[in-house]
């Protein structure tokens, strides 16, 4: 069997790409290791840049998002228990949107399923070969049986641990990686909002973040070590630590039922190229950022915007000029996103072993940010996201 485009992974990258190509009648098949319910239930990102929202709308999949999302005009910054609002909307005319990644995947996978799209769940890809040949070969396991298929192009949208990058020959693509001695303990809470916007806090005991999903469901994080034992964190201990890091005179968090706890170790990783022959890498398969900048899902959508534009141009106009620029354009944007996420992580987190000078300088850096309009404008621009180089013609 041969398909024009084989997509590995039905996370946000793979499902959005399949959906967009479908709008222009370009056939694809999607391989997904897990079940649909598992992918839809994975609680991860929450903050979308305006361009990511606009891409969903442009692709005709933004109706529920527009009805249910929460718009935020800026963020609050906490510095050792003093609170400061940075008004992105006033500074640059753009805010950010809260809409859970699980809602994004429900919308996309639901739409693909209603359209009868070929998404093979619980079907892991085990290998990709002939990247540089006339057609690329995908090996996958369906119902315990190994099968193969060929495609004009294969898109590795299979996340950091996926099979696509592993299929590259040694040295095929240059990569950079940095791990941090830091993790985020995340909780999902049934409670009303404690603040109208996300609240990023530096505290000498460590970073904390208050975010949200809906008016009734809040998302909060605490900096912990990257190998923290969650069993040692009772609900009361989590609430007390959040209040110690975030609380201030006359304000504390509105508590509620914690219905999920998770731990995410912080990591930076990226590829210097996002193409190897007929294999394109998109989303977390090509780059991982520590979540401090809320960039993972947004970068994935930026990749998909350019890649879908390129594939549409290739198949409908017999012109590969965008496709041939994909890797360069994607990496140019992603390296800046890496820089912002890395710098933002360094700004807010307390690194083990840091001395009082380093911590005081971090505090001074944030004090500068909350009092200087030019610094705030730059921060607002980076937070709300870089432009997408190309948009798919739909
Ligand atoms: P995904 O979501 O990892 O999806 C990859 C899919 O590929 C499947 N797969 C395979 N399928 C077939 N064969 C194989 N061999 C396969 N191997 C893997 C997997 O099952 C999976 O379904 O990657 P994608 O699509 O590139 O999407 C990326 C985003 O998920 C990720 O960047 C964000 O969640 C990152 N992120 C955030 N991003 C934001 O833009 N804003 C945020 O506010 C934000 N918050 C976060 C985050 C990530 C977090 N964690 C858990 C790392 C908060 C956290 C805590
Ligand atoms: C979230 O709501 O999950 C969230 C918000 C901001 C971040 C990371 C995660 O930087």
Short mmCIF file of C-alpha atoms and ligand atoms in Angstrom, two decimals:
data_model
loop_
_atom_site.label_atom_id
_atom_site.label_comp_id
_atom_site.label_asym_id
_atom_site.label_seq_id
_atom_site.Cartn_x
_atom_site.Cartn_y
_atom_site.Cartn_z
CA UNK A 1 0.00 0.00 0.00
CA UNK A 2 1.18 3.55 -0.81
CA UNK A 3 -0.11 6.88 0.60
CA UNK A 4 0.98 10.40 -0.26
CA UNK A 5 1.58 11.40 3.37
CA UNK A 6 2.10 9.07 6.34
CA UNK A 7 1.85 10.81 9.72
CA UNK A 8 3.28 9.20 12.85
CA UNK A 9 1.46 10.37 15.99
CA UNK A 10 -2.06 11.69 16.59
CA UNK A 11 -1.13 14.31 19.16
CA UNK A 12 -1.82 17.97 18.37
CA UNK A 13 0.84 18.10 15.59
CA UNK A 14 -0.20 14.96 13.71
CA UNK A 15 -3.95 15.42 14.06
CA UNK A 16 -3.90 19.07 12.99
CA UNK A 17 -1.72 18.28 9.98
CA UNK A 18 -4.01 15.42 8.90
CA UNK A 19 -7.05 17.67 9.32
CA UNK A 20 -5.58 20.56 7.30
CA UNK A 21 -4.38 18.31 4.45
CA UNK A 22 -7.80 16.70 4.37
CA UNK A 23 -9.40 20.12 3.77
CA UNK A 24 -7.51 20.27 0.47
CA UNK A 25 -8.18 16.63 -0.43
CA UNK A 26 -4.62 15.47 0.28
CA UNK A 27 -4.72 11.89 1.50
CA UNK A 28 -2.88 10.89 4.64
CA UNK A 29 -2.84 8.04 7.11
CA UNK A 30 -2.13 8.57 10.81
CA UNK A 31 -0.45 5.95 13.01
CA UNK A 32 -0.99 6.32 16.75
CA UNK A 33 0.56 4.15 19.41
CA UNK A 34 -2.21 4.79 21.97
CA UNK A 35 -6.01 4.75 22.02
CA UNK A 36 -8.07 7.80 21.06
CA UNK A 37 -9.35 8.14 24.66
CA UNK A 38 -5.79 8.11 26.01
CA UNK A 39 -4.60 10.86 23.64
CA UNK A 40 -7.68 12.99 24.37
CA UNK A 41 -7.27 12.56 28.12
CA UNK A 42 -3.60 13.59 28.28
CA UNK A 43 -3.51 16.75 30.41
CA UNK A 44 -0.73 19.01 29.25
CA UNK A 45 -0.69 22.45 27.73
CA UNK A 46 -3.23 25.14 28.42
CA UNK A 47 -2.04 28.40 26.93
CA UNK A 48 -2.39 29.14 23.21
CA UNK A 49 -0.84 32.01 21.31
CA UNK A 50 -3.09 34.07 19.05
CA UNK A 51 -1.58 32.51 15.91
CA UNK A 52 -2.28 28.99 17.17
CA UNK A 53 -5.89 29.96 17.87
CA UNK A 54 -6.18 31.61 14.46
CA UNK A 55 -4.81 28.49 12.76
CA UNK A 56 -7.55 26.37 14.37
CA UNK A 57 -10.15 28.88 13.18
CA UNK A 58 -8.56 29.10 9.71
CA UNK A 59 -8.71 25.29 9.49
CA UNK A 60 -12.44 25.35 10.34
CA UNK A 61 -11.96 23.58 13.66
CA UNK A 62 -12.18 26.57 16.01
CA UNK A 63 -15.92 26.79 16.82
CA UNK A 64 -15.85 25.20 20.28
CA UNK A 65 -12.54 26.88 21.05
CA UNK A 66 -14.05 30.30 20.33
CA UNK A 67 -17.07 29.55 22.53
CA UNK A 68 -15.27 28.00 25.47
CA UNK A 69 -11.80 29.56 25.60
CA UNK A 70 -10.74 32.09 28.22
CA UNK A 71 -8.93 35.17 26.97
CA UNK A 72 -6.26 36.71 29.21
CA UNK A 73 -4.99 40.21 28.63
CA UNK A 74 -1.66 39.64 30.40
CA UNK A 75 0.05 37.81 33.24
CA UNK A 76 0.85 38.48 36.85
CA UNK A 77 4.38 38.17 38.14
CA UNK A 78 5.15 37.39 41.79
CA UNK A 79 8.49 38.29 43.35
CA UNK A 80 8.89 36.91 46.85
CA UNK A 81 5.20 37.47 47.59
CA UNK A 82 4.70 40.86 45.94
CA UNK A 83 2.32 40.80 42.96
CA UNK A 84 2.60 42.77 39.68
CA UNK A 85 0.36 42.75 36.60
CA UNK A 86 1.85 43.00 33.08
CA UNK A 87 -0.83 44.10 30.65
CA UNK A 88 0.10 42.55 27.26
CA UNK A 89 -3.07 43.86 25.67
CA UNK A 90 -2.23 47.45 26.61
CA UNK A 91 1.45 47.08 25.65
CA UNK A 92 1.13 45.31 22.29
CA UNK A 93 -2.58 44.78 21.67
CA UNK A 94 -2.49 40.97 22.03
CA UNK A 95 -3.13 38.66 24.97
CA UNK A 96 -3.11 34.86 25.27
CA UNK A 97 -5.88 32.26 25.19
CA UNK A 98 -6.52 29.43 27.63
CA UNK A 99 -7.94 26.27 26.05
CA UNK A 100 -6.70 22.88 27.26
CA UNK A 101 -4.63 20.66 24.98
CA UNK A 102 -7.07 17.84 25.77
CA UNK A 103 -9.84 20.01 24.26
CA UNK A 104 -7.70 20.69 21.16
CA UNK A 105 -7.12 16.96 20.65
CA UNK A 106 -10.81 16.15 21.31
CA UNK A 107 -11.83 18.67 18.63
CA UNK A 108 -9.30 17.38 16.09
CA UNK A 109 -9.60 13.64 16.69
CA UNK A 110 -13.40 13.94 16.91
CA UNK A 111 -13.51 15.77 13.57
CA UNK A 112 -11.17 13.24 11.92
CA UNK A 113 -13.25 10.37 13.25
CA UNK A 114 -16.55 11.96 12.08
CA UNK A 115 -15.01 12.42 8.63
CA UNK A 116 -13.96 8.75 8.57
CA UNK A 117 -10.27 9.65 8.33
CA UNK A 118 -7.79 6.81 8.43
CA UNK A 119 -6.34 7.09 11.96
CA UNK A 120 -4.91 3.78 13.11
CA UNK A 121 -4.99 3.80 16.91
CA UNK A 122 -2.94 1.35 18.98
CA UNK A 123 -0.75 0.89 15.93
CA UNK A 124 2.86 1.82 16.74
CA UNK A 125 5.33 2.59 14.00
CA UNK A 126 8.47 0.57 14.65
CA UNK A 127 10.72 1.93 11.91
CA UNK A 128 11.15 4.28 8.98
CA UNK A 129 13.60 3.52 6.16
CA UNK A 130 14.60 4.68 2.66
CA UNK A 131 14.44 8.33 3.77
CA UNK A 132 16.59 9.32 0.81
CA UNK A 133 14.99 7.02 -1.77
CA UNK A 134 12.15 7.48 -4.28
CA UNK A 135 9.60 6.60 -1.60
CA UNK A 136 9.87 6.15 2.14
CA UNK A 137 8.97 2.90 3.92
CA UNK A 138 7.09 2.77 7.23
CA UNK A 139 7.08 -0.39 9.34
CA UNK A 140 4.28 -0.69 11.88
CA UNK A 141 2.62 -3.19 14.14
CA UNK A 142 -1.09 -3.76 13.69
CA UNK A 143 -2.78 -6.25 16.02
CA UNK A 144 0.60 -7.75 16.85
CA UNK A 145 1.47 -8.27 13.16
CA UNK A 146 4.34 -6.38 11.52
CA UNK A 147 3.38 -4.65 8.27
CA UNK A 148 4.91 -2.11 5.89
CA UNK A 149 3.63 0.74 3.78
CA UNK A 150 5.26 3.28 1.50
CA UNK A 151 4.63 7.02 1.22
CA UNK A 152 5.82 10.05 -0.73
CA UNK A 153 6.58 11.73 2.61
CA UNK A 154 6.49 10.72 6.25
CA UNK A 155 5.90 13.22 9.03
CA UNK A 156 7.36 12.38 12.44
CA UNK A 157 4.81 13.96 14.79
CA UNK A 158 5.39 11.29 17.39
CA UNK A 159 6.73 13.35 20.28
CA UNK A 160 10.05 13.22 22.06
CA UNK A 161 10.08 9.43 22.58
CA UNK A 162 8.76 8.54 19.11
CA UNK A 163 10.18 6.26 16.42
CA UNK A 164 10.77 8.78 13.64
CA UNK A 165 13.85 10.53 15.02
CA UNK A 166 15.27 7.20 16.14
CA UNK A 167 15.13 6.00 12.52
CA UNK A 168 17.74 8.57 11.44
CA UNK A 169 21.28 7.42 10.72
CA UNK A 170 23.86 8.50 13.32
CA UNK A 171 24.82 12.12 12.67
CA UNK A 172 21.95 12.53 10.17
CA UNK A 173 20.66 15.59 12.02
CA UNK A 174 22.55 17.65 14.60
CA UNK A 175 20.75 17.86 17.95
CA UNK A 176 21.17 19.81 21.20
CA UNK A 177 19.92 18.79 24.61
CA UNK A 178 19.92 20.20 28.11
CA UNK A 179 18.29 18.69 31.17
CA UNK A 180 17.64 20.61 34.36
CA UNK A 181 17.73 19.43 37.96
CA UNK A 182 14.14 20.68 38.11
CA UNK A 183 10.63 19.29 37.78
CA UNK A 184 7.09 20.65 37.90
CA UNK A 185 4.59 19.07 40.23
CA UNK A 186 1.27 19.83 38.53
CA UNK A 187 -2.23 19.64 39.98
CA UNK A 188 -5.69 19.96 38.50
CA UNK A 189 -8.19 21.47 40.93
CA UNK A 190 -11.96 21.90 41.04
CA UNK A 191 -12.21 25.42 42.42
CA UNK A 192 -13.14 28.92 41.26
CA UNK A 193 -10.40 31.12 39.82
CA UNK A 194 -8.02 32.74 42.29
CA UNK A 195 -6.87 35.34 39.74
CA UNK A 196 -8.17 36.40 36.31
CA UNK A 197 -4.80 35.73 34.62
CA UNK A 198 -1.91 33.27 34.95
CA UNK A 199 0.44 34.06 37.83
CA UNK A 200 4.17 33.24 37.46
CA UNK A 201 6.01 33.41 40.78
CA UNK A 202 9.64 33.63 41.76
CA UNK A 203 10.17 32.75 45.43
CA UNK A 204 13.38 31.92 47.28
CA UNK A 205 11.82 28.47 47.93
CA UNK A 206 11.21 27.97 44.21
CA UNK A 207 8.94 28.77 41.28
CA UNK A 208 5.16 28.39 41.40
CA UNK A 209 2.51 28.94 38.73
CA UNK A 210 -1.20 29.48 38.94
CA UNK A 211 -3.01 28.86 35.66
CA UNK A 212 -6.47 27.71 34.65
CA UNK A 213 -8.49 25.58 32.28
CA UNK A 214 -12.09 26.76 32.76
CA UNK A 215 -13.85 29.02 35.28
CA UNK A 216 -14.36 25.89 37.42
CA UNK A 217 -11.04 24.05 36.87
CA UNK A 218 -7.65 25.47 37.80
CA UNK A 219 -4.13 24.24 37.01
CA UNK A 220 -1.23 24.90 39.39
CA UNK A 221 2.44 23.96 39.45
CA UNK A 222 5.26 23.91 41.99
CA UNK A 223 8.95 23.69 41.21
CA UNK A 224 10.29 20.46 42.74
CA UNK A 225 13.29 18.28 41.91
CA UNK A 226 13.18 16.25 38.70
CA UNK A 227 12.99 12.96 40.62
CA UNK A 228 10.51 14.06 43.27
CA UNK A 229 8.40 11.38 44.92
CA UNK A 230 4.76 12.44 44.49
CA UNK A 231 3.72 10.21 47.41
CA UNK A 232 5.48 12.66 49.70
CA UNK A 233 3.17 15.45 48.58
CA UNK A 234 -0.15 15.29 50.43
CA UNK A 235 -2.85 17.72 49.33
CA UNK A 236 -2.28 19.83 52.44
CA UNK A 237 1.46 20.00 51.83
CA UNK A 238 0.87 21.14 48.23
CA UNK A 239 -1.60 23.86 49.27
CA UNK A 240 0.66 25.13 52.04
CA UNK A 241 3.67 25.29 49.72
CA UNK A 242 1.68 27.05 46.98
CA UNK A 243 0.45 29.62 49.50
CA UNK A 244 3.93 30.12 50.94
CA UNK A 245 5.34 30.87 47.47
CA UNK A 246 2.40 32.80 46.03
CA UNK A 247 0.38 34.28 48.91
CA UNK A 248 0.50 37.88 49.98
CA UNK A 249 -1.17 40.12 52.55
CA UNK A 250 -4.93 39.79 52.04
CA UNK A 251 -4.69 37.19 49.22
CA UNK A 252 -4.39 33.41 49.27
CA UNK A 253 -5.35 30.69 46.81
CA UNK A 254 -8.93 29.49 46.69
CA UNK A 255 -8.55 25.80 47.54
CA UNK A 256 -10.62 22.95 46.16
CA UNK A 257 -10.54 19.24 45.30
CA UNK A 258 -7.25 18.12 43.73
CA UNK A 259 -8.27 15.55 41.12
CA UNK A 260 -4.93 14.96 39.44
CA UNK A 261 -1.25 15.18 40.39
CA UNK A 262 1.60 14.77 37.94
CA UNK A 263 5.33 15.36 37.66
CA UNK A 264 7.11 16.74 34.58
CA UNK A 265 10.93 16.86 34.52
CA UNK A 266 12.24 19.94 32.69
CA UNK A 267 14.19 19.44 29.49
CA UNK A 268 15.34 21.43 26.46
CA UNK A 269 16.03 19.61 23.22
CA UNK A 270 16.05 20.58 19.58
CA UNK A 271 17.12 19.45 16.13
CA UNK A 272 19.16 21.81 13.94
CA UNK A 273 17.25 20.46 10.93
CA UNK A 274 13.67 19.27 10.73
CA UNK A 275 13.98 17.36 7.49
CA UNK A 276 15.96 14.34 6.43
CA UNK A 277 15.12 13.39 2.84
CA UNK A 278 11.45 12.38 2.79
CA UNK A 279 11.08 12.57 6.59
CA UNK A 280 9.83 15.81 8.15
CA UNK A 281 9.91 16.28 11.92
CA UNK A 282 7.23 18.40 13.60
CA UNK A 283 6.33 19.34 17.18
CA UNK A 284 7.85 17.58 20.17
CA UNK A 285 9.59 15.05 17.89
CA UNK A 286 11.87 17.92 16.82
CA UNK A 287 11.96 20.12 19.94
CA UNK A 288 11.10 20.09 23.62
CA UNK A 289 11.07 23.18 25.81
CA UNK A 290 10.71 23.50 29.57
CA UNK A 291 7.08 24.56 30.07
CA UNK A 292 7.94 27.96 31.63
CA UNK A 293 7.23 29.76 28.35
CA UNK A 294 4.08 27.75 27.43
CA UNK A 295 5.58 27.18 23.99
CA UNK A 296 5.39 23.42 23.24
CA UNK A 297 1.95 23.22 21.67
CA UNK A 298 2.34 26.62 20.04
CA UNK A 299 5.64 25.65 18.40
CA UNK A 300 4.04 22.43 17.19
CA UNK A 301 1.29 24.47 15.50
CA UNK A 302 3.85 26.84 13.96
CA UNK A 303 5.61 23.82 12.41
CA UNK A 304 2.31 22.43 11.12
CA UNK A 305 1.34 25.77 9.59
CA UNK A 306 4.46 25.88 7.40
CA UNK A 307 4.57 22.14 6.69
CA UNK A 308 0.91 22.00 5.66
CA UNK A 309 1.40 25.11 3.50
CA UNK A 310 4.34 23.35 1.82
CA UNK A 311 2.56 20.05 1.25
CA UNK A 312 -0.54 21.80 -0.10
CA UNK A 313 1.59 23.86 -2.50
CA UNK A 314 3.48 20.71 -3.55
CA UNK A 315 0.36 18.65 -4.27
CA UNK A 316 -1.94 21.33 -5.67
CA UNK A 317 0.54 23.49 -7.62
CA UNK A 318 3.44 21.13 -8.23
CA UNK A 319 5.66 23.68 -6.48
CA UNK A 320 7.96 22.57 -3.65
CA UNK A 321 9.43 25.94 -2.74
CA UNK A 322 7.79 26.19 0.70
CA UNK A 323 8.47 22.53 1.49
CA UNK A 324 12.13 23.07 0.66
CA UNK A 325 12.30 25.95 3.15
CA UNK A 326 10.40 24.12 5.91
CA UNK A 327 13.41 22.95 7.89
CA UNK A 328 15.17 26.32 7.84
CA UNK A 329 12.05 28.33 8.70
CA UNK A 330 10.98 25.95 11.45
CA UNK A 331 14.42 25.87 13.07
CA UNK A 332 14.80 29.67 12.88
CA UNK A 333 11.58 30.11 14.84
CA UNK A 334 12.16 27.19 17.20
CA UNK A 335 15.62 28.29 18.26
CA UNK A 336 14.16 31.63 19.39
CA UNK A 337 11.42 29.81 21.26
CA UNK A 338 14.09 27.65 22.88
CA UNK A 339 15.94 30.79 23.94
CA UNK A 340 12.85 32.36 25.49
CA UNK A 341 11.86 29.17 27.33
CA UNK A 342 15.39 28.66 28.64
CA UNK A 343 15.75 32.31 29.74
CA UNK A 344 12.32 32.30 31.37
CA UNK A 345 13.17 29.09 33.22
CA UNK A 346 16.39 30.67 34.49
CA UNK A 347 14.49 33.80 35.55
CA UNK A 348 11.89 32.13 37.74
CA UNK A 349 13.41 28.91 39.11
CA UNK A 350 15.73 28.50 42.06
CA UNK A 351 18.57 26.26 40.91
CA UNK A 352 19.93 23.83 43.51
CA UNK A 353 23.21 25.17 44.87
CA UNK A 354 22.60 28.77 43.73
CA UNK A 355 24.03 31.32 46.14
CA UNK A 356 22.35 34.36 47.66
CA UNK A 357 23.96 36.67 45.08
CA UNK A 358 22.47 34.68 42.20
CA UNK A 359 19.04 34.58 43.81
CA UNK A 360 19.14 38.32 44.55
CA UNK A 361 20.09 39.03 40.92
CA UNK A 362 17.17 36.92 39.72
CA UNK A 363 14.91 38.97 41.92
CA UNK A 364 16.46 42.19 40.59
CA UNK A 365 15.90 41.01 37.02
CA UNK A 366 12.20 40.52 37.73
CA UNK A 367 12.01 43.83 39.60
CA UNK A 368 13.39 45.48 36.47
CA UNK A 369 10.81 43.68 34.33
CA UNK A 370 7.81 44.76 36.39
CA UNK A 371 8.86 48.41 36.48
CA UNK A 372 10.20 49.03 32.95
CA UNK A 373 7.80 49.40 30.05
CA UNK A 374 10.34 48.51 27.35
CA UNK A 375 11.32 45.32 29.19
CA UNK A 376 7.62 44.49 29.55
CA UNK A 377 6.96 45.10 25.87
CA UNK A 378 9.73 42.72 24.89
CA UNK A 379 8.43 40.13 27.37
CA UNK A 380 4.88 40.54 26.05
CA UNK A 381 6.05 40.02 22.46
CA UNK A 382 7.91 36.86 23.35
CA UNK A 383 5.12 35.48 25.53
CA UNK A 384 2.41 36.04 22.96
CA UNK A 385 4.49 34.40 20.23
CA UNK A 386 6.42 34.88 17.01
CA UNK A 387 4.64 34.96 13.63
CA UNK A 388 4.11 31.82 11.54
CA UNK A 389 6.23 31.99 8.36
CA UNK A 390 3.51 30.50 6.11
CA UNK A 391 -0.17 29.71 6.46
CA UNK A 392 -1.85 26.87 4.58
CA UNK A 393 -3.94 27.97 1.63
CA UNK A 394 -7.41 26.66 2.51
P1 LIG B 1 2.70 14.67 21.52
O1 LIG B 1 1.56 15.39 22.18
O2 LIG B 1 3.72 14.06 22.40
O3 LIG B 1 2.08 13.58 20.55
C1 LIG B 1 2.86 12.58 19.96
C2 LIG B 1 1.98 11.39 19.69
O4 LIG B 1 2.74 10.38 19.04
C3 LIG B 1 2.40 9.12 19.58
N1 LIG B 1 3.53 8.19 19.33
C4 LIG B 1 3.52 7.23 18.38
N2 LIG B 1 2.57 6.88 17.49
C5 LIG B 1 2.86 5.85 16.64
N3 LIG B 1 4.04 5.18 16.67
C6 LIG B 1 5.02 5.50 17.53
N4 LIG B 1 6.17 4.85 17.53
C7 LIG B 1 4.77 6.57 18.45
N5 LIG B 1 5.49 7.17 19.43
C8 LIG B 1 4.73 8.14 19.94
C9 LIG B 1 2.15 9.40 21.06
O5 LIG B 1 1.33 8.41 21.66
C10 LIG B 1 1.45 10.75 20.98
O6 LIG B 1 0.04 10.64 20.91
O7 LIG B 1 3.50 15.64 20.52
P2 LIG B 1 2.95 16.83 19.58
O8 LIG B 1 1.75 16.39 18.82
O9 LIG B 1 4.13 17.34 18.86
O10 LIG B 1 2.39 17.94 20.62
C11 LIG B 1 3.26 18.64 21.47
C12 LIG B 1 2.56 19.03 22.77
O11 LIG B 1 1.93 17.90 23.31
C13 LIG B 1 3.54 19.62 23.80
O12 LIG B 1 4.49 20.43 23.15
C14 LIG B 1 2.85 20.47 24.89
O13 LIG B 1 1.99 19.70 25.68
C15 LIG B 1 3.88 21.17 25.78
N6 LIG B 1 3.29 21.94 26.89
C16 LIG B 1 2.75 23.20 26.68
N7 LIG B 1 2.72 23.72 25.44
C17 LIG B 1 2.13 24.94 25.21
O14 LIG B 1 2.15 25.42 24.07
N8 LIG B 1 1.48 25.65 26.22
C18 LIG B 1 1.45 25.17 27.50
O15 LIG B 1 0.82 25.79 28.36
C19 LIG B 1 2.13 23.93 27.77
N9 LIG B 1 2.13 23.41 29.01
C20 LIG B 1 3.29 21.42 28.19
C21 LIG B 1 2.71 22.19 29.25
C22 LIG B 1 3.83 20.16 28.46
C23 LIG B 1 3.84 19.68 29.76
N10 LIG B 1 4.43 18.39 29.98
C24 LIG B 1 3.71 17.33 30.57
C25 LIG B 1 5.64 18.05 29.31
C26 LIG B 1 2.69 21.72 30.53
C27 LIG B 1 3.29 20.48 30.82
C28 LIG B 1 3.32 20.04 32.25
C1 LIG B 2 -0.80 25.59 31.93
O1 LIG B 2 -1.86 26.20 32.06
O2 LIG B 2 -0.74 24.35 31.99
C2 LIG B 2 0.47 26.35 31.72
C3 LIG B 2 0.45 27.73 31.69
C4 LIG B 2 1.62 28.43 31.47
C5 LIG B 2 2.81 27.74 31.30
C6 LIG B 2 2.82 26.34 31.33
C7 LIG B 2 1.64 25.65 31.54
O3 LIG B 2 3.96 28.40 31.11
#
